[in-house]
Short mmCIF file of C-alpha atoms in Angstrom, two decimals:
data_model
loop_
_atom_site.label_atom_id
_atom_site.label_comp_id
_atom_site.label_asym_id
_atom_site.label_seq_id
_atom_site.Cartn_x
_atom_site.Cartn_y
_atom_site.Cartn_z
CA MET A 1 0.19 0.03 0.37
CA GLU A 2 1.00 3.85 -0.84
CA GLY A 3 -1.11 6.76 0.58
CA TYR A 4 0.12 10.56 1.06
CA VAL A 5 -2.48 13.28 2.64
CA LEU A 6 0.99 15.53 2.62
CA GLY A 7 -0.40 17.10 -0.62
CA PRO A 8 -3.29 15.55 -2.57
CA VAL A 9 -5.07 12.44 -0.63
CA ARG A 10 -4.17 9.79 -2.78
CA ALA A 11 -3.75 6.23 -1.67
CA GLU A 12 -3.64 2.77 -3.75
CA GLY A 13 -3.79 -0.84 -2.33
CA ASP A 14 -1.47 -3.65 -2.97
CA GLY A 15 -4.36 -5.08 -5.44
CA GLY A 16 -4.16 -1.83 -7.84
CA ARG A 17 -6.98 -0.27 -6.75
CA ARG A 18 -6.63 2.93 -5.96
CA VAL A 19 -8.18 5.70 -3.73
CA VAL A 20 -9.01 8.79 -6.04
CA GLU A 21 -8.66 12.37 -4.58
CA GLY A 22 -12.04 14.12 -3.77
CA SER A 23 -13.63 11.34 -2.54
CA LYS A 24 -15.05 10.17 0.23
CA VAL A 25 -13.19 7.65 0.54
CA ALA A 26 -10.03 9.89 0.26
CA ALA A 27 -11.13 11.53 2.98
CA LEU A 28 -11.73 8.18 5.39
CA PHE A 29 -8.49 7.48 4.27
CA ALA A 30 -7.23 10.53 5.13
CA LEU A 31 -9.42 10.81 8.88
CA LEU A 32 -7.43 7.80 9.68
CA VAL A 33 -4.11 8.25 8.58
CA THR A 34 -4.51 12.22 10.51
CA SER A 35 -5.57 10.64 13.77
CA PRO A 36 -4.04 8.97 16.62
CA ASP A 37 -3.33 5.42 16.32
CA CYS A 38 -4.89 5.51 12.49
CA ARG A 39 -8.43 4.78 14.77
CA CYS A 40 -11.05 6.43 14.80
CA LYS A 41 -15.17 6.22 16.16
CA ARG A 42 -17.99 6.06 14.23
CA LYS A 43 -19.80 8.74 15.59
CA ASP A 44 -16.63 10.93 14.17
CA ILE A 45 -16.38 9.14 10.96
CA ALA A 46 -19.57 10.70 10.38
CA GLU A 47 -19.69 14.14 11.80
CA VAL A 48 -16.98 14.40 9.40
CA LEU A 49 -17.71 13.57 6.00
CA TRP A 50 -21.33 14.24 6.49
CA GLU A 51 -21.64 17.25 8.73
CA GLY A 52 -25.32 18.16 9.63
CA VAL A 53 -26.66 15.10 7.95
CA GLU A 54 -28.95 12.27 9.94
CA ASP A 55 -28.69 8.99 9.88
CA VAL A 56 -26.06 8.60 8.09
CA ASP A 57 -24.73 4.45 9.77
CA GLY A 58 -25.60 3.48 6.34
CA LEU A 59 -23.81 5.74 4.48
CA VAL A 60 -20.59 5.34 7.02
CA ASN A 61 -20.69 1.32 6.12
CA ARG A 62 -20.30 2.11 2.51
CA VAL A 63 -17.55 4.36 2.42
CA VAL A 64 -15.28 2.26 5.17
CA ALA A 65 -16.51 -0.60 3.43
CA ASP A 66 -15.15 1.00 0.20
CA LEU A 67 -12.15 1.69 1.48
CA ARG A 68 -11.41 -2.16 2.66
CA LYS A 69 -11.99 -3.55 -0.80
CA ARG A 70 -9.32 -0.65 -2.14
CA LEU A 71 -6.66 -1.30 0.24
CA GLY A 72 -7.37 -4.74 1.89
CA GLN A 73 -8.69 -6.43 4.45
CA GLU A 74 -5.73 -5.83 6.75
CA SER A 75 -4.91 -2.79 6.08
CA VAL A 76 -8.26 -1.69 6.82
CA PRO A 77 -9.66 -5.06 9.59
CA HIS A 78 -12.85 -4.03 10.72
CA SER A 79 -15.42 -2.91 9.26
CA GLY A 80 -16.81 -0.09 11.65
CA LYS A 81 -19.28 -1.69 13.12
CA SER A 82 -17.70 -2.13 16.60
CA GLY A 83 -17.69 1.45 16.45
CA TYR A 84 -14.21 2.10 15.29
CA CYS A 85 -12.45 1.75 12.07
CA THR A 86 -8.66 1.37 12.41
CA LEU A 87 -5.93 1.60 9.65
CA ARG A 88 -2.72 -0.37 9.60
CA VAL A 89 -0.47 0.64 7.62
CA PRO A 90 3.44 0.49 7.52
CA VAL A 91 5.19 3.31 8.40
CA GLY A 92 7.19 3.09 5.40
CA ASP A 93 3.75 3.02 3.50
CA VAL A 94 1.91 6.82 4.20
CA ASP A 95 4.20 10.41 3.79
CA LEU A 96 2.58 11.37 6.53
CA LEU A 97 4.09 8.32 9.07
CA ARG A 98 7.59 8.19 7.20
CA PHE A 99 7.51 12.60 8.13
CA ARG A 100 6.80 12.16 11.66
CA GLU A 101 9.53 9.31 12.35
CA LYS A 102 11.87 10.63 10.87
CA VAL A 103 11.44 14.72 12.27
CA LYS A 104 11.47 11.65 15.66
CA GLN A 105 14.40 10.18 15.01
CA ALA A 106 16.20 13.90 14.77
CA GLU A 107 15.16 14.30 18.34
CA GLY A 108 18.23 14.25 20.72
CA GLN A 109 20.95 14.18 17.44
CA THR A 110 24.04 16.47 16.84
CA CYS A 111 22.94 19.71 14.77
CA LYS A 112 24.66 18.08 11.58
CA ALA A 113 23.12 14.85 12.10
CA GLN A 114 18.98 16.71 12.92
CA PHE A 115 19.86 18.61 9.51
CA GLU A 116 20.38 15.42 7.79
CA LEU A 117 17.64 14.02 8.65
CA LEU A 118 14.93 16.59 8.86
CA GLY A 119 15.81 17.62 5.46
CA VAL A 120 14.73 13.88 4.54
CA ALA A 121 11.26 14.04 6.39
CA LEU A 122 10.81 17.14 4.69
CA GLU A 123 11.14 15.88 1.03
CA GLU A 124 8.11 13.64 2.41
CA TRP A 125 6.13 17.39 1.29
CA ASP A 126 7.04 17.26 -1.80
CA GLY A 127 7.77 21.29 -2.06
CA GLU A 128 4.10 20.83 -0.67
CA ASP A 129 2.44 23.49 2.59
CA GLU A 130 -1.17 22.34 1.30
CA PRO A 131 -2.04 19.32 2.66
CA LEU A 132 -5.49 16.92 2.61
CA HIS A 133 -5.43 19.06 -0.42
CA GLY A 134 -9.03 18.28 -2.53
CA LEU A 135 -10.38 17.85 0.82
CA SER A 136 -13.74 19.96 1.21
CA GLU A 137 -15.05 18.66 4.55
CA ALA A 138 -15.11 21.75 7.30
CA GLY A 139 -13.92 18.89 10.02
CA PHE A 140 -10.47 18.50 7.90
CA HIS A 141 -9.93 22.57 8.63
CA LEU A 142 -8.08 21.91 12.08
CA ARG A 143 -6.53 18.87 11.27
CA ARG A 144 -5.19 21.11 7.85
CA GLU A 145 -3.93 23.72 10.27
CA GLU A 146 -1.96 21.07 13.08
CA LEU A 147 0.14 19.36 9.85
CA ARG A 148 1.35 22.93 8.54
CA ALA A 149 2.31 23.50 11.99
CA GLU A 150 4.07 20.15 12.18
CA LEU A 151 5.56 21.10 8.91
CA MET A 152 7.07 25.06 10.14
CA ALA A 153 8.00 23.13 13.39
CA ALA A 154 10.45 21.40 10.97
CA VAL A 155 11.70 24.22 8.94
CA TYR A 156 12.19 26.10 12.22
CA ALA A 157 14.38 23.42 13.45
CA ARG A 158 16.00 22.63 10.36
CA LEU A 159 16.99 26.11 9.93
CA ASP A 160 18.06 26.37 13.89
CA ALA A 161 20.22 22.71 12.95
CA ALA A 162 21.77 24.39 9.89
CA TYR A 163 22.43 27.94 12.20
CA ARG A 164 24.37 26.29 15.31
CA SER A 165 25.95 23.96 12.85
CA ARG A 166 27.18 26.61 10.39
CA GLU A 167 25.57 25.23 6.96
CA VAL A 168 26.39 28.97 5.85
CA LYS A 169 25.59 28.65 1.97
CA TRP A 170 22.36 25.82 2.75
CA LEU A 171 21.21 28.62 5.31
CA ARG A 172 21.13 31.95 3.49
CA GLU A 173 19.49 30.09 0.36
CA GLU A 174 16.96 28.39 2.53
CA THR A 175 15.88 31.54 4.37
CA GLU A 176 15.68 33.79 1.39
CA LYS A 177 12.98 30.92 0.20
CA TRP A 178 11.10 30.71 3.18
CA PHE A 179 11.47 35.35 3.69
CA GLU A 180 9.72 35.19 0.57
CA ARG A 181 7.61 32.95 0.84
CA ALA A 182 6.17 34.44 4.27
CA PRO A 183 8.03 37.09 5.13
CA LYS A 184 5.87 38.03 8.28
CA LEU A 185 6.28 35.09 10.43
CA PRO A 186 9.28 36.05 12.83
CA GLN A 187 11.29 32.50 13.60
CA ILE A 188 11.04 32.83 9.68
CA PHE A 189 12.30 36.56 9.72
CA ARG A 190 15.06 35.34 12.81
CA PHE A 191 17.50 33.30 10.57
CA TYR A 192 16.68 35.56 7.84
CA LEU A 193 18.84 37.71 10.24
CA LEU A 194 20.98 35.38 11.37
CA ALA A 195 21.37 34.85 8.27
CA HIS A 196 22.31 37.47 6.48
CA ALA A 197 24.24 39.43 9.51
CA ASP A 198 27.14 40.54 7.16
CA LEU A 199 23.86 43.39 5.09
CA PRO A 200 24.88 46.36 5.22
CA GLU A 201 24.16 48.27 8.98
CA SER A 202 21.32 50.98 6.46
CA GLN A 203 20.44 48.39 4.76
CA ARG A 204 19.82 45.82 7.60
CA GLU A 205 18.01 48.88 9.92
CA ARG A 206 16.26 49.10 6.90
CA LEU A 207 14.71 45.37 6.62
CA ILE A 208 14.20 45.68 10.38
CA GLU A 209 12.07 48.95 10.89
CA LYS A 210 10.25 47.90 7.15
CA TRP A 211 9.12 44.61 9.30
CA GLU A 212 8.50 45.57 12.63
CA LYS A 213 5.74 48.44 10.65
CA ARG A 214 4.27 45.25 9.16
CA ASN A 215 4.20 43.02 12.13
CA GLY A 216 4.74 45.07 15.50
CA LYS A 217 7.29 45.34 17.72
CA ALA A 218 9.54 42.34 18.00
CA ASP A 219 9.38 38.94 20.55
CA VAL A 220 12.22 37.31 22.72
CA ASP A 221 13.41 35.37 20.15
CA VAL A 222 13.69 38.32 17.09
CA GLN A 223 14.66 40.88 19.74
CA SER A 224 17.66 38.94 20.19
CA ALA A 225 18.87 38.29 16.18
CA ILE A 226 18.72 41.96 16.01
CA ASP A 227 21.01 42.45 19.43
CA GLN A 228 23.37 40.12 18.17
CA VAL A 229 23.92 41.05 14.20
CA ARG A 230 23.93 44.27 15.65
CA GLY A 231 26.56 43.47 17.56
CA GLU A 232 25.01 44.07 21.07
CA GLY A 233 24.08 41.33 23.85
CA ARG A 234 26.48 38.96 22.86
CA ARG A 235 26.60 35.94 25.18
CA PRO A 236 30.13 34.71 27.20
CA GLY A 237 31.64 31.79 25.26
CA GLY A 238 30.68 32.38 22.05
CA ALA A 239 26.93 31.72 22.33
CA LEU A 240 25.14 33.10 19.47
CA LEU A 241 21.47 33.00 20.68
CA PRO A 242 19.97 31.94 24.42
CA PRO A 243 18.86 28.22 23.60
CA VAL A 244 15.21 27.19 23.98
CA PRO A 245 14.27 24.98 26.36
CA ASP A 246 13.04 21.81 25.71
CA GLN A 247 12.25 19.37 28.27
CA LEU A 248 9.33 17.72 27.11
CA PRO A 249 10.29 13.62 27.52
CA GLY A 250 10.64 11.30 24.47
CA GLY A 251 9.10 8.41 23.60
CA ARG A 252 5.50 8.99 24.45
CA ARG A 253 3.00 6.10 25.73
CA LYS A 254 -0.07 7.16 22.82
CA PRO A 255 -2.83 7.39 24.74
CA ILE A 256 -5.51 5.20 23.59
CA GLY A 257 -9.47 6.19 24.36
CA GLN A 258 -8.29 9.78 25.18
CA ASP A 259 -8.47 11.53 22.23
CA GLU A 260 -11.82 13.37 23.42
CA LEU A 261 -9.97 14.73 26.28
CA ILE A 262 -6.87 15.72 25.41
CA GLY A 263 -8.71 17.52 22.26
CA ASP A 264 -11.16 19.63 24.98
CA LEU A 265 -7.79 20.10 27.12
CA CYS A 266 -6.40 21.49 23.90
CA GLU A 267 -9.23 23.41 22.62
CA ALA A 268 -9.29 25.08 26.29
CA VAL A 269 -5.70 25.79 26.41
CA CYS A 270 -5.52 27.80 23.53
CA GLU A 271 -8.78 30.29 24.44
CA GLU A 272 -7.06 31.13 27.22
CA GLN A 273 -3.77 31.31 25.48
CA ASP A 274 -5.66 33.47 23.18
CA ALA A 275 -7.49 35.72 25.38
CA GLY A 276 -3.29 36.57 27.03
CA ASP A 277 -4.19 34.62 30.01
CA LEU A 278 -2.45 32.39 32.22
CA ALA A 279 -3.70 28.40 31.56
CA LEU A 280 -4.27 25.97 34.24
CA VAL A 281 -4.56 22.10 33.59
CA LEU A 282 -5.31 20.25 36.37
CA ILE A 283 -5.77 16.39 35.63
CA SER A 284 -6.42 14.62 38.90
CA GLY A 285 -7.32 10.45 39.28
CA MET A 286 -6.14 7.04 40.95
CA ALA A 287 -2.80 5.49 40.17
CA GLY A 288 -1.70 3.93 37.15
CA VAL A 289 -5.10 5.21 35.17
CA GLY A 290 -2.81 7.42 32.55
CA LYS A 291 -2.35 10.32 33.87
CA THR A 292 0.99 11.52 33.02
CA THR A 293 0.47 10.06 29.38
CA VAL A 294 -1.86 12.27 28.42
CA ALA A 295 -0.70 15.07 30.25
CA GLU A 296 2.66 14.77 27.81
CA ASN A 297 0.76 14.23 25.60
CA LEU A 298 -1.21 17.15 25.36
CA ALA A 299 2.01 19.35 25.87
CA GLY A 300 3.32 17.36 22.77
CA ARG A 301 0.23 19.00 20.79
CA LEU A 302 1.01 22.38 22.55
CA ARG A 303 4.36 22.73 22.48
CA GLU A 304 4.52 24.76 18.67
CA ARG A 305 2.25 27.70 20.75
CA PHE A 306 4.86 28.78 23.03
CA PRO A 307 7.30 29.07 20.92
CA ASP A 308 9.90 29.93 24.38
CA GLY A 309 10.05 26.61 25.02
CA VAL A 310 8.73 23.91 27.53
CA LEU A 311 10.41 23.24 31.28
CA TYR A 312 9.32 19.61 33.45
CA GLY A 313 9.06 19.33 36.94
CA GLU A 314 9.39 15.77 38.06
CA LEU A 315 7.62 16.53 41.45
CA ASN A 316 7.53 12.31 42.90
CA GLY A 317 4.43 13.31 44.59
CA PHE A 318 4.19 9.35 44.68
CA ALA A 319 6.90 7.38 44.45
CA ASP A 320 7.36 4.22 44.96
CA GLY A 321 9.77 3.59 47.31
CA ASP A 322 12.14 5.98 49.43
CA VAL A 323 11.60 8.47 47.38
CA ARG A 324 11.15 11.81 48.50
CA PRO A 325 8.26 14.12 47.14
CA THR A 326 10.50 17.35 45.72
CA GLU A 327 10.53 20.24 46.91
CA PRO A 328 9.71 23.09 44.84
CA ASP A 329 13.29 24.64 45.24
CA GLU A 330 15.14 21.34 42.96
CA ILE A 331 11.86 22.33 40.44
CA LEU A 332 12.95 25.99 40.75
CA ASP A 333 17.12 25.85 40.32
CA GLY A 334 16.47 23.76 37.40
CA PHE A 335 13.99 25.88 35.34
CA LEU A 336 15.86 29.44 36.60
CA ALA A 337 18.87 27.23 34.92
CA ALA A 338 17.14 26.59 32.04
CA LEU A 339 14.91 30.42 31.09
CA PRO A 340 17.48 33.78 31.00
CA PRO A 341 18.65 35.79 32.87
CA TYR A 342 20.20 32.54 33.91
CA THR A 343 19.48 34.15 37.29
CA THR A 344 20.82 33.01 41.26
CA VAL A 345 18.93 33.90 44.12
CA THR A 346 18.54 31.78 47.38
CA GLY A 347 15.38 30.67 49.62
CA THR A 348 11.91 29.34 47.64
CA GLU A 349 10.35 33.09 47.90
CA SER A 350 13.38 34.95 45.93
CA LYS A 351 13.27 31.80 43.24
CA SER A 352 9.51 31.99 42.81
CA ASN A 353 10.21 35.60 42.78
CA ALA A 354 12.75 35.35 39.56
CA LEU A 355 11.06 32.69 37.45
CA ARG A 356 8.08 34.75 37.22
CA SER A 357 9.88 37.55 36.72
CA ALA A 358 11.72 35.49 33.97
CA LEU A 359 8.66 34.13 32.55
CA ALA A 360 6.29 37.73 32.45
CA HIS A 361 7.74 37.84 28.67
CA ARG A 362 7.67 34.67 27.69
CA SER A 363 5.32 32.32 25.70
CA VAL A 364 6.64 28.84 27.68
CA LEU A 365 4.56 25.77 28.23
CA ILE A 366 5.65 23.49 31.85
CA VAL A 367 4.80 20.17 33.15
CA LEU A 368 4.07 19.64 36.51
CA ASP A 369 3.98 15.67 36.90
CA ASP A 370 2.84 13.58 40.04
CA ALA A 371 1.97 16.18 42.06
CA LEU A 372 1.79 15.48 46.18
CA SER A 373 0.14 18.91 47.34
CA ALA A 374 -1.04 22.34 46.56
CA GLN A 375 1.94 23.75 48.12
CA GLN A 376 4.82 21.83 46.24
CA VAL A 377 2.58 23.38 42.83
CA LEU A 378 1.82 26.87 44.18
CA PRO A 379 5.53 28.25 43.64
CA LEU A 380 6.13 27.53 40.61
CA LEU A 381 3.20 29.20 38.83
CA PRO A 382 4.26 32.25 36.19
CA GLY A 383 1.59 34.89 36.85
CA ASP A 384 -0.27 36.93 34.24
CA GLY A 385 0.11 36.27 30.67
CA THR A 386 0.39 33.36 27.93
CA CYS A 387 2.18 30.93 29.54
CA ALA A 388 0.72 27.51 30.34
CA VAL A 389 0.83 24.09 32.79
CA ILE A 390 -0.27 20.97 33.15
CA VAL A 391 -0.47 19.57 36.51
CA THR A 392 -1.33 15.81 36.99
CA SER A 393 -1.74 14.47 40.18
CA ARG A 394 -3.79 11.60 42.63
CA ASN A 395 -5.55 14.71 44.37
CA ASP A 396 -8.08 16.77 43.61
CA LEU A 397 -5.94 19.57 45.04
CA LEU A 398 -8.66 21.79 46.39
CA ARG A 399 -6.04 24.90 47.65
CA LEU A 400 -4.64 25.04 44.43
CA GLN A 401 -8.45 25.46 42.80
CA SER A 402 -9.61 27.41 45.85
CA GLU A 403 -6.49 30.45 45.29
CA ARG A 404 -6.52 30.40 41.13
CA LYS A 405 -8.47 29.84 37.91
CA VAL A 406 -7.95 26.60 36.58
CA LEU A 407 -8.56 23.84 34.01
CA PHE A 408 -10.05 20.62 35.87
CA ARG A 409 -10.61 17.61 35.01
CA LYS A 410 -10.88 14.24 36.60
CA MET A 411 -9.57 10.90 34.39
CA GLU A 412 -11.25 7.75 34.56
CA PRO A 413 -10.66 4.10 33.67
CA LEU A 414 -10.87 3.13 30.56
CA HIS A 415 -13.61 1.68 28.44
CA GLU A 416 -13.89 -2.00 27.84
CA ALA A 417 -13.19 -1.52 24.52
CA ASP A 418 -10.17 0.61 24.49
CA ALA A 419 -8.76 -0.91 27.76
CA LEU A 420 -8.49 -4.08 25.81
CA GLU A 421 -6.94 -2.19 22.27
CA VAL A 422 -3.78 -1.54 25.38
CA LEU A 423 -3.76 -5.14 26.54
CA GLN A 424 -3.36 -6.68 22.91
CA GLU A 425 -1.23 -3.92 21.56
CA LYS A 426 1.78 -6.12 20.39
CA VAL A 427 -0.88 -9.07 20.58
CA SER A 428 -1.29 -11.23 16.92
CA ALA A 429 -4.41 -11.62 15.39
CA GLU A 430 -4.79 -15.29 16.08
CA ASP A 431 -3.82 -14.55 19.81
CA ARG A 432 -6.03 -11.87 20.14
CA ALA A 433 -8.93 -14.69 18.82
CA LYS A 434 -7.63 -17.88 20.44
CA HIS A 435 -7.41 -15.65 24.18
CA ALA A 436 -10.12 -14.21 23.77
CA VAL A 437 -12.24 -14.53 27.12
CA PRO A 438 -9.09 -14.27 29.10
CA PHE A 439 -7.72 -10.86 27.80
CA SER A 440 -11.53 -9.96 28.77
CA LYS A 441 -11.27 -11.30 31.65
CA LEU A 442 -7.49 -9.38 32.78
CA VAL A 443 -8.58 -6.04 31.44
CA HIS A 444 -11.74 -6.45 34.48
CA LEU A 445 -8.66 -7.89 36.31
CA CYS A 446 -7.29 -4.97 35.73
CA GLY A 447 -9.79 -2.26 36.48
CA ARG A 448 -10.09 -1.12 32.72
CA LEU A 449 -6.62 0.54 33.90
CA PRO A 450 -4.34 1.22 30.36
CA VAL A 451 -2.36 -1.16 31.02
CA GLY A 452 0.27 -2.80 28.56
CA PRO A 453 2.62 -5.83 28.19
CA ARG A 454 6.12 -5.41 27.29
CA GLY A 455 6.11 -8.89 25.63
CA GLY A 456 2.89 -9.96 23.54
CA GLY A 457 2.15 -13.20 22.00
CA PRO A 458 1.25 -16.52 23.00
CA ALA A 459 3.81 -15.84 26.17
CA LEU A 460 0.69 -13.23 27.21
CA GLY A 461 -1.46 -15.46 26.39
CA ALA A 462 -0.96 -18.11 28.47
CA ARG A 463 -0.38 -15.95 31.06
CA CYS A 464 -4.13 -14.13 30.53
CA ALA A 465 -5.58 -17.84 30.41
CA SER A 466 -3.42 -17.88 34.40
CA ALA A 467 -4.84 -14.84 35.58
CA ALA A 468 -8.41 -15.67 34.71
CA HIS A 469 -8.02 -18.91 36.14
CA PRO A 470 -6.04 -18.95 39.36
CA PRO A 471 -4.55 -22.70 40.60
CA CYS A 472 -5.28 -22.44 43.68
CA PRO A 473 -6.57 -20.73 46.38
CA GLY A 474 -4.18 -18.66 48.24
CA ALA A 475 -2.83 -17.26 44.90
CA GLY A 476 -2.69 -13.40 43.97
CA ASP A 477 -1.71 -10.27 46.61
CA GLY A 478 -4.94 -11.18 49.27
CA GLU A 479 -7.26 -8.58 47.37
CA GLY A 480 -9.13 -12.66 45.32
CA VAL A 481 -12.14 -13.57 46.86
CA GLY A 482 -12.55 -17.06 46.54
CA ALA A 483 -15.56 -19.97 48.69
CA GLY A 484 -15.22 -23.39 46.09
CA GLU A 485 -14.67 -23.27 42.13
CA ALA A 486 -17.84 -24.21 40.24
CA GLY A 487 -18.80 -27.58 40.60
CA HIS A 488 -18.12 -27.73 43.90
CA PRO A 489 -20.00 -27.51 47.11
CA GLY A 490 -20.09 -24.43 48.68
CA PRO A 491 -21.03 -20.75 46.63
CA ALA A 492 -20.33 -21.02 42.98
CA ARG A 493 -18.65 -18.17 42.83
CA ALA A 494 -15.71 -16.99 40.55
CA ARG A 495 -12.34 -16.32 42.26
CA ALA A 496 -9.26 -14.12 40.32
CA VAL A 497 -6.25 -12.68 41.36
CA GLY A 498 -6.18 -9.37 42.40
CA PRO A 499 -5.51 -6.43 40.26
CA ARG A 500 -1.92 -5.49 41.56
CA ARG A 501 -0.94 -9.20 40.53
CA ALA A 502 -3.10 -8.73 37.36
CA GLN A 503 -1.12 -6.02 36.14
CA LEU A 504 2.43 -7.23 36.81
CA LEU A 505 1.18 -10.52 34.92
CA CYS A 506 1.66 -8.06 31.37
CA ALA A 507 4.95 -6.60 32.22
CA ARG A 508 6.23 -10.32 32.74
CA ALA A 509 5.26 -11.39 29.67
CA GLU A 510 7.71 -11.74 27.69
#
């Protein structure tokens, strides 16, 4: 299979059948490719492809069946009647998936390696800047904008890598091209200035004056570039620009079943930011429900709206063993070390004030994971402005909610189908069918928490059977119940291992 969504939407199955640009089948293909895990609910298909039309079940069935016929049942394994439609294709078969894979590979590499890998990633766009071309449905507008944002983020990252690795000739040519196409974008203007620092002073000043007249006062990054080309504000050690912190952990697991929650929070944060207000998100819920995964994926979706960087603090509020909760002082030290003017002060109150000052004219996203109390969180918050903070905790942090405006969401266990999808992530279709009943029972034993195996296949299936039918009354962690086996005297009550042991079975199935 070969598919494309970064320009005109089209695809071709292994049998030579094609998905034609502009058709409803093309729209469904694009919807699946641009959805998390290439998986979409029937109601979302109906809302995007037939917005405002009632009773479209038959239309949804037909378009899913048509896509299966064209791409094959291996690529579209389900008819969608279960409530979901999934596209299963190798990363190398779709341009968007290849692009994202190369961008991910570039993370953490040397500047030179980032420059090369991002170049390969951007080749997937093939000169296009109109993703999802040919799809007129209104539901694709936001997805199209998100893809454009991904494109520009990769462009900025490659420009930065080129600048840092001194790819001068390429940087000059590339910034000239982009400055002609998008002269209003601050990051493009910033790199254009840096690449053309040898302009005559009079020409450079006219350029800066003209840009600010059309686009407003320069932001922090552009002003830094202006100061640098003017020979002002150069940092010691030869550093040309202060690095933008990007502390969000990589390798995030995708949060199956949480698309609606993440989407709602993303929209709420954007509304607060557009209004010029601090957005403070609090995600609470029981242990293991997936708060960190949701928070990190939400931050990943939002990061491009915060040009001054992402800060991440692990608060260890409920860490296992002898790990103590992190003191606000420790987090403040790390944050202040990452933000100009790199203040060094003593005392929690002084550090908190210094952080608010450093963030006063910046737009930074902060993630505070696993908070124990509001006392841990309050010293780490910005003042007014367009920053955002995402906090996770097992507690509802009522003091925080009483003192600050909070976007509060409490997470609950997954629906059974979503929990099953997480559990079976690395399991073949054959083993899913063979061990369907034990898998279903294990999902319930785990309380429908997003428990996923490190391994998979027959080993996990066998352990699922073991979890669902423990061999003796003493098994488990003290949470099981049992007063006899089916077919024996006494209450015929089904026994089960405790949820903790059930979860551990997944981790040991390797």
